[in-house]
mmCIF file of C-alpha atoms in Angstrom:
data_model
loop_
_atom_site.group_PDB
_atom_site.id
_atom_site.type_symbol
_atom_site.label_atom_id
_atom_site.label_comp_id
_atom_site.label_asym_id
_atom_site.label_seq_id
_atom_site.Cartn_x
_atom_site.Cartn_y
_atom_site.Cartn_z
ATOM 1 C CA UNK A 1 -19.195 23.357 11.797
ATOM 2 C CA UNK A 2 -17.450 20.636 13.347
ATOM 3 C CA UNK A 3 -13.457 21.561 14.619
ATOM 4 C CA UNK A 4 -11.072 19.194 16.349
ATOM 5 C CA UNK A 5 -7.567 21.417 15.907
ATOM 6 C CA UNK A 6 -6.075 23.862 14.673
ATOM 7 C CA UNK A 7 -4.382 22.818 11.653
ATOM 8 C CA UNK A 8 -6.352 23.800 8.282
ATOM 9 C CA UNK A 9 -7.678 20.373 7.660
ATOM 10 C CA UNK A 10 -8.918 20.095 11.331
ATOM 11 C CA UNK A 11 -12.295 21.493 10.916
ATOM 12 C CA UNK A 12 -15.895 20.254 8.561
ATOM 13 C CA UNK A 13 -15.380 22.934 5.800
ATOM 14 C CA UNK A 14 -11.855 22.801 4.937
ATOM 15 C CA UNK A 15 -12.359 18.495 4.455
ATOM 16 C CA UNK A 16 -15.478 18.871 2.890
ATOM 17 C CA UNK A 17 -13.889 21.544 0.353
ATOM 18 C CA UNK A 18 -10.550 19.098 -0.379
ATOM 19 C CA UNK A 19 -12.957 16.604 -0.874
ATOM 20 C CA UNK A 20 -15.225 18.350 -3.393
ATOM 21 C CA UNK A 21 -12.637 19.879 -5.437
ATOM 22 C CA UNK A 22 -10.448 16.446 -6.086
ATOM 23 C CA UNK A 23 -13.902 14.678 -6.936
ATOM 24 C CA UNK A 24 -14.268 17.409 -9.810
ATOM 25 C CA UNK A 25 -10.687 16.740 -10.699
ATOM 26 C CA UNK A 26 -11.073 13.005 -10.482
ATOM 27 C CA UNK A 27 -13.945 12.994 -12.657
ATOM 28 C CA UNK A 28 -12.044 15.520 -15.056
ATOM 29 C CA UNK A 29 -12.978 18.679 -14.874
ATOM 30 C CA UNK A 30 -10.641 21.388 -16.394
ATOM 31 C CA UNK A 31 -8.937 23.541 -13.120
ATOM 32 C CA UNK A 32 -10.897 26.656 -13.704
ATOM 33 C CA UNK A 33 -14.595 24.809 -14.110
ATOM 34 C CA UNK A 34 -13.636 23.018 -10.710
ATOM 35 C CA UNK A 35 -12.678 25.973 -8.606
ATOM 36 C CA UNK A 36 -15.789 27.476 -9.752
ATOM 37 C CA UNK A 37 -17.761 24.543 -9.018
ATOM 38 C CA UNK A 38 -16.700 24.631 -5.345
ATOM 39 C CA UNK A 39 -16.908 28.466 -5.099
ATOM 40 C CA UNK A 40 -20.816 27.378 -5.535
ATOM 41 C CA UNK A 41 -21.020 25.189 -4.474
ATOM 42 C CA UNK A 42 -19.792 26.496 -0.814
ATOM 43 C CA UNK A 43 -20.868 29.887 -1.401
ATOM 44 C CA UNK A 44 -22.505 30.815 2.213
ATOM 45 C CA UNK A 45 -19.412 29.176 3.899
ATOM 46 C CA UNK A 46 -17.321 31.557 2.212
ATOM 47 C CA UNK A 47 -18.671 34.770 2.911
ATOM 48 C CA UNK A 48 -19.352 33.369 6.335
ATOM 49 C CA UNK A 49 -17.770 35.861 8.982
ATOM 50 C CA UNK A 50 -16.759 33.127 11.192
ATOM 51 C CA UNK A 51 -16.345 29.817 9.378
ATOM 52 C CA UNK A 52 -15.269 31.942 5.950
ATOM 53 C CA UNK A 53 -11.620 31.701 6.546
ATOM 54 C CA UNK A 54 -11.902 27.374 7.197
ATOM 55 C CA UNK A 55 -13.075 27.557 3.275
ATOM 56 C CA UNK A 56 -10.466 30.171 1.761
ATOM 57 C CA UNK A 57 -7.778 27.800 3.824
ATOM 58 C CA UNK A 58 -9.169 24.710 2.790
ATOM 59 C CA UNK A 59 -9.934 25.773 -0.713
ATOM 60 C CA UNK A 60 -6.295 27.363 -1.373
ATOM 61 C CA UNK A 61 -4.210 24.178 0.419
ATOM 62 C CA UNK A 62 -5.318 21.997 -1.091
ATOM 63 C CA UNK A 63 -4.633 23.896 -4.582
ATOM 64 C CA UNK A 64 -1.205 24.163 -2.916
ATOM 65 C CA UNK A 65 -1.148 20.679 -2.685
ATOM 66 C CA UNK A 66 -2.131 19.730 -5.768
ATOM 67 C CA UNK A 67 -0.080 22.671 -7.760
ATOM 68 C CA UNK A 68 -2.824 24.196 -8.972
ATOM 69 C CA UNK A 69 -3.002 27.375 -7.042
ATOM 70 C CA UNK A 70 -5.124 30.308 -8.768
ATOM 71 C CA UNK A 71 -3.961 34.004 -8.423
ATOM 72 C CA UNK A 72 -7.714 34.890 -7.470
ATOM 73 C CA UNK A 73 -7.795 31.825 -4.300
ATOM 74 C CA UNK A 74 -4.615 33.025 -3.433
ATOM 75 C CA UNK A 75 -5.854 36.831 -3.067
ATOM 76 C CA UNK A 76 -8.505 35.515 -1.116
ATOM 77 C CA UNK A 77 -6.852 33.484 1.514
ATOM 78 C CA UNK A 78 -4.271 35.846 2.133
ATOM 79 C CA UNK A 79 -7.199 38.342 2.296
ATOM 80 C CA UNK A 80 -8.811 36.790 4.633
ATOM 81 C CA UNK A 81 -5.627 35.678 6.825
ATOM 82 C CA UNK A 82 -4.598 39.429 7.026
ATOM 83 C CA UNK A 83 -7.969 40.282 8.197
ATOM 84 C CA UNK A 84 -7.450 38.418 11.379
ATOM 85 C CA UNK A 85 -8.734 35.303 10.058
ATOM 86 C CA UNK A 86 -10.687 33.276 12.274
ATOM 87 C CA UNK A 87 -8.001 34.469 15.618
ATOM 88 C CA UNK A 88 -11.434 36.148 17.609
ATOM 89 C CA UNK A 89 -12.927 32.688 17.710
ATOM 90 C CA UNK A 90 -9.810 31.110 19.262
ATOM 91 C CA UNK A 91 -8.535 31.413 22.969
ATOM 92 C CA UNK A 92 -4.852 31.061 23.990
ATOM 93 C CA UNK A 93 -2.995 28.828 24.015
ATOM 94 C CA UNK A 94 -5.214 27.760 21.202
ATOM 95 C CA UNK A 95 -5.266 31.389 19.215
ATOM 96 C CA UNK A 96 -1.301 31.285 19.536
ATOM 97 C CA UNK A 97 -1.748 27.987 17.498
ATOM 98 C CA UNK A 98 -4.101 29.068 14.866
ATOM 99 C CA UNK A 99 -2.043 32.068 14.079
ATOM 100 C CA UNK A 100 1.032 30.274 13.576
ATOM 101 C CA UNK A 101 -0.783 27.876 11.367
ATOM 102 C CA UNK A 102 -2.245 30.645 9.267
ATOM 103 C CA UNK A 103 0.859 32.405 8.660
ATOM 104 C CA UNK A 104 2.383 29.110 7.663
ATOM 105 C CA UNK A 105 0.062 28.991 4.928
ATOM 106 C CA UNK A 106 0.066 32.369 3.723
ATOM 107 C CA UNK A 107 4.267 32.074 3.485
ATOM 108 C CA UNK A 108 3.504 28.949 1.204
ATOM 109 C CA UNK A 109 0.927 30.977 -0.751
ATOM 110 C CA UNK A 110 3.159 33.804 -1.576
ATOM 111 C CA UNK A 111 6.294 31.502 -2.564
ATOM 112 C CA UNK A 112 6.897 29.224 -4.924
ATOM 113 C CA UNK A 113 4.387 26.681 -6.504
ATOM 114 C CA UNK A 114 4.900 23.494 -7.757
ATOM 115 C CA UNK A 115 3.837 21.971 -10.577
ATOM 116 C CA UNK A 116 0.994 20.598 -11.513
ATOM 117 C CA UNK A 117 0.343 16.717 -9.529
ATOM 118 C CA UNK A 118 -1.983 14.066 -11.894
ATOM 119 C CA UNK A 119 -5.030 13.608 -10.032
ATOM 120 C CA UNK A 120 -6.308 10.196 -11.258
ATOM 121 C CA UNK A 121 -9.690 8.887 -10.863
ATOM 122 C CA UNK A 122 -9.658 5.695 -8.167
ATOM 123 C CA UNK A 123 -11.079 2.705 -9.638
ATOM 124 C CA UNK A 124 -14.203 1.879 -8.731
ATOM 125 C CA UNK A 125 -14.683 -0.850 -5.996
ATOM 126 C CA UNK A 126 -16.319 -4.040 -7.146
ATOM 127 C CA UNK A 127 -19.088 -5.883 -5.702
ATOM 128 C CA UNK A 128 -19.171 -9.188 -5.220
ATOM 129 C CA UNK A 129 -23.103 -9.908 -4.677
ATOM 130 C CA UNK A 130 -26.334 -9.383 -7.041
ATOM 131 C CA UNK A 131 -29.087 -8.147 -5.016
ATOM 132 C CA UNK A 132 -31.334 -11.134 -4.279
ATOM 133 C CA UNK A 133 -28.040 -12.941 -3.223
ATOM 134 C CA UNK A 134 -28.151 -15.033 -0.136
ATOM 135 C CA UNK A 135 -24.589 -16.259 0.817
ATOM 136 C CA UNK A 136 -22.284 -17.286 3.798
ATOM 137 C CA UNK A 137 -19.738 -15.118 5.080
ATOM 138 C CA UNK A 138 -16.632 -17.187 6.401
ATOM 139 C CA UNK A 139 -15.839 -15.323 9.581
ATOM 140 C CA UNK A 140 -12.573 -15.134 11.454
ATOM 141 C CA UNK A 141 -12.770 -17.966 13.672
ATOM 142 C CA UNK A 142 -13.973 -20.235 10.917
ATOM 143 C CA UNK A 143 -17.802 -20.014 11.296
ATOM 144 C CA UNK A 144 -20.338 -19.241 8.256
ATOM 145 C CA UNK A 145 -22.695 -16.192 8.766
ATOM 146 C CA UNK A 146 -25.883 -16.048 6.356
ATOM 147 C CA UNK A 147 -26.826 -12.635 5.058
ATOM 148 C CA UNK A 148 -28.952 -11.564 2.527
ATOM 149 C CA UNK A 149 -28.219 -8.848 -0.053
ATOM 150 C CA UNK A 150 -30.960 -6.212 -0.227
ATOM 151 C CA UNK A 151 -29.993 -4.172 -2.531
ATOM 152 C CA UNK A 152 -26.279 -2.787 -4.497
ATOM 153 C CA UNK A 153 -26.356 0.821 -3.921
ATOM 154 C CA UNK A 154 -24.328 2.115 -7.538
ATOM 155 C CA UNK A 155 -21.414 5.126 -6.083
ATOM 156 C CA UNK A 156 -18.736 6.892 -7.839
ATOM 157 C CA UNK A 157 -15.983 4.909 -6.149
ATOM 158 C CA UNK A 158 -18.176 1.541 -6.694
ATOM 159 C CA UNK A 159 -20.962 -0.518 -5.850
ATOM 160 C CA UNK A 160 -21.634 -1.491 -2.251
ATOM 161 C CA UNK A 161 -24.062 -3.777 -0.901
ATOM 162 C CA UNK A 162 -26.228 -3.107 1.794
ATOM 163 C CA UNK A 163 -26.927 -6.758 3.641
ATOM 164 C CA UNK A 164 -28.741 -8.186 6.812
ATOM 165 C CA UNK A 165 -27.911 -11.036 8.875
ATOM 166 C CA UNK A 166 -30.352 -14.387 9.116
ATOM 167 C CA UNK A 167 -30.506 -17.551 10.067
ATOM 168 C CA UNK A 168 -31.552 -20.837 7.806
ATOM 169 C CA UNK A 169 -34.995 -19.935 7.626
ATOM 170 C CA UNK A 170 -34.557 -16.537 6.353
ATOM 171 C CA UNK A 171 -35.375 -14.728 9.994
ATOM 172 C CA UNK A 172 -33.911 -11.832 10.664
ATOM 173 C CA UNK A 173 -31.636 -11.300 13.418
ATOM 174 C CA UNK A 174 -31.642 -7.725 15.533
ATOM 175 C CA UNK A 175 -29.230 -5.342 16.330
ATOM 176 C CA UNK A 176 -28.992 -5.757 20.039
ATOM 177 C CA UNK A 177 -26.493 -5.168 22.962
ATOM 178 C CA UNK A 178 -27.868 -6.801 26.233
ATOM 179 C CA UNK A 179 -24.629 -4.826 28.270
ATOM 180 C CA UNK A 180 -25.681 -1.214 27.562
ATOM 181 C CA UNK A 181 -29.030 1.280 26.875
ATOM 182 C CA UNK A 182 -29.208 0.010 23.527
ATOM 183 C CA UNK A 183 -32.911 -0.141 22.563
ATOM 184 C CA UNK A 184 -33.526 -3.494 20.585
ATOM 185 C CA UNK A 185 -37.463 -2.372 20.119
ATOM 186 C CA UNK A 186 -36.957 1.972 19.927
ATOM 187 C CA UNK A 187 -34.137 1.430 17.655
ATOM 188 C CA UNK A 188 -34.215 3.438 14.485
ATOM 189 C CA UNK A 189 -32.829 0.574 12.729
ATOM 190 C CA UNK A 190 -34.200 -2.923 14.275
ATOM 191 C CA UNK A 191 -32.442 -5.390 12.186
ATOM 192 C CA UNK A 192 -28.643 -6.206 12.088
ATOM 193 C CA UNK A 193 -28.670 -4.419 8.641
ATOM 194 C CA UNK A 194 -25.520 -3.016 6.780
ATOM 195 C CA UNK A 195 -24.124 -0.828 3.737
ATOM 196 C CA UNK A 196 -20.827 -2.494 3.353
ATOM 197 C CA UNK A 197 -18.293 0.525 2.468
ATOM 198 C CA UNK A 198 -14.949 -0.528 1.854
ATOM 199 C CA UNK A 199 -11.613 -0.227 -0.165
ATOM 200 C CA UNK A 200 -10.697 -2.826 -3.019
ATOM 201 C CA UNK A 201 -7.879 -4.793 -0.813
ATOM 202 C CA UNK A 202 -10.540 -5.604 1.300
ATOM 203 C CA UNK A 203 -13.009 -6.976 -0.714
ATOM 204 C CA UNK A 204 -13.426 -10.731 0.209
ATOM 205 C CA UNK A 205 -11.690 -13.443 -1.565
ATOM 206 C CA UNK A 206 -14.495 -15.808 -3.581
ATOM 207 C CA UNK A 207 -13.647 -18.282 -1.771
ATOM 208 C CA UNK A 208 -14.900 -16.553 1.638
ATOM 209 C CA UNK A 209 -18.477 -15.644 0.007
ATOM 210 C CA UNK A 210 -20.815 -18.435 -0.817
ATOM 211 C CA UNK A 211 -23.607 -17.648 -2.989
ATOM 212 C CA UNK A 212 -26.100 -19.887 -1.620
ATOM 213 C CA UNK A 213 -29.379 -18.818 -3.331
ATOM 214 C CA UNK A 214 -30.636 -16.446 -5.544
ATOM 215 C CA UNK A 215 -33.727 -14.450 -5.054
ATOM 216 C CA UNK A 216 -35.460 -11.362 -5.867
ATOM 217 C CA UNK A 217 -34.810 -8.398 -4.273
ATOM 218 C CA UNK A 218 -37.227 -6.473 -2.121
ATOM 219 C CA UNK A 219 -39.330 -3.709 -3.859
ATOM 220 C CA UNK A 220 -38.855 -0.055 -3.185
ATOM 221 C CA UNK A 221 -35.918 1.749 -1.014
ATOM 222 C CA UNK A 222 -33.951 -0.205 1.516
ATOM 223 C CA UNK A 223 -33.582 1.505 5.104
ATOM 224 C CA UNK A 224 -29.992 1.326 6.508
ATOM 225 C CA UNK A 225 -28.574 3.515 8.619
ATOM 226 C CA UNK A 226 -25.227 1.546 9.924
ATOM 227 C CA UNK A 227 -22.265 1.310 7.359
ATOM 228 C CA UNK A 228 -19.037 -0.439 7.744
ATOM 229 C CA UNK A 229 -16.638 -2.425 5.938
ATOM 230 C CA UNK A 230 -16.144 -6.017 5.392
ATOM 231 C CA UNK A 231 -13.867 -6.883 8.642
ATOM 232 C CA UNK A 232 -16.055 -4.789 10.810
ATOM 233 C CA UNK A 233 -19.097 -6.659 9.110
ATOM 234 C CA UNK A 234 -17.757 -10.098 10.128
ATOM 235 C CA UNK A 235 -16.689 -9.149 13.745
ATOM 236 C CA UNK A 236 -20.415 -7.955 14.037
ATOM 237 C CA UNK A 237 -21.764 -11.328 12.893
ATOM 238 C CA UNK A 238 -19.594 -12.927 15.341
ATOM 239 C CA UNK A 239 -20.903 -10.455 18.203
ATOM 240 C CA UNK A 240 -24.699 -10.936 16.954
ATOM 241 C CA UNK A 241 -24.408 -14.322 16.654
ATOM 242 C CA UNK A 242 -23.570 -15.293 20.016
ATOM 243 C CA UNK A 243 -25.552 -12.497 21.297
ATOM 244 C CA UNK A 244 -29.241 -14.746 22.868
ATOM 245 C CA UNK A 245 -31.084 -10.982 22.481
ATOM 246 C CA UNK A 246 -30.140 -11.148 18.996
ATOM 247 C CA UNK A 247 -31.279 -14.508 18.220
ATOM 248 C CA UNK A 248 -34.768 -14.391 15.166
ATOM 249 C CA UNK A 249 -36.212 -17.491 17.569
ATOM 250 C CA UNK A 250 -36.359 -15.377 20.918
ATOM 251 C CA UNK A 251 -40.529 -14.591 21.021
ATOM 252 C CA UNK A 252 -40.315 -10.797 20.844
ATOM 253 C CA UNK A 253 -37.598 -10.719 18.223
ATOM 254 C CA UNK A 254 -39.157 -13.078 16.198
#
């Protein structure tokens, strides 16, 4: 388990919990069915004698947040909390921290609740690409990148395209960083290849994509192991672009 903090959203299993439950909610399942669901879902976490009390936190605040608190989460938490909680894997000042924290939460457990908050479902992201697409990608300072779209991988918040970057002949360029270690021939992932993950507002304009030509899309599963989002996507082109190591022509990387 991953922890940065002390506050109850500062570890793995308490974001990965807040995140499960208000998916079930989002995609409309009744309270009871998604506190269930979770309970699961993340059953070894929660009888876990270390990372147990990250769950019954997570789990219960984020009922608290969304007033939907059940009796039998609330027993739980405050359970666990008067148990010692997680304290024995904490050292001062840290500890001191962490305890004040969990007896935060356990005051807001046993007072008042409010009501319930509408959890809406976000709508879904759209794509603006058919796999097979090739098109130019207006960049910052004004220059067209040409990337091809691989595939459009469907998710419950959209559908994101996964694209490369290549030149007019349809070479593709590499991921490649001639000032550090970086490996351009070891490399898990050789070519400058991306799933584009992003929010709606930042979905390009039409008039910055270019559909330039239309093409069938490679066969089979599509390798990718770098995501970003659009701004990050043309900041890379720029970078890989006027980056010589990158370049499809160069012998090696051809």
């Amino acid at each position: 388990m991953g922890t940065w903090g002390t506050g109850i959203f500062s570890n793995d299993i308490a974001c990965d919990v807040r995140g499960e439950y208000r998916e079930l909610l989002e995609d409309g399942l009744p309270d009871a069915e998604a506190t269930q669901e979770v309970l699961r879902r993340f059953k070894d976490a929660g009888t876990d004698p270390d990372n147990g009390v990250c769950f019954w936190t997570g789990l219960a605040a984020t009922q608290v947040q969304l007033g939907r608190l059940e009796t039998g989460i609330r027993d739980s938490t405050v359970a666990a909390i008067d148990s010692g909680g997680d304290l024995h894997m904490w050292e001062d000042p840290e500890r001191g921290k962490r305890k004040a924290v969990l007896a935060k939460l356990r005051a807001q457990l046993l007072g008042p609740q409010k009501l319930p908050v509408k959890v809406r479902r976000p709508g879904r992201i759209p794509c603006p690409l058919q796999a097979g697409d090739v098109f130019l990608l207006t960049l910052a300072d004004g220059r067209k990148a040409r990337l091809r779209t691989l595939a459009v991988e469907g998710h419950r918040l959209g559908d994101f395209p996964i694209v490369e970057l290549i030149d007019r002949r349809g070479r593709r360029f590499r991921q490649y960083r001639g000032d550090d270690a970086f490996d351009p021939v070891g490399s898990k992932e050789k070519w400058a290849r991306f799933e584009i993950v992003d929010g709606i507002r930042d979905v390009p304009r039409p008039e910055d994509i270019q559909v330039v030509a239309r093409g069938a899309p490679p066969k089979g599963p599509v390798t990718v192991i770098t995501s970003m989002g659009w701004r990050a996507l043309r900041m890379e082109c720029a970078r890989l672009l006027d980056d010589p190591g990158a370049q499809p022509q160069r012998g090696l990387f051809r």
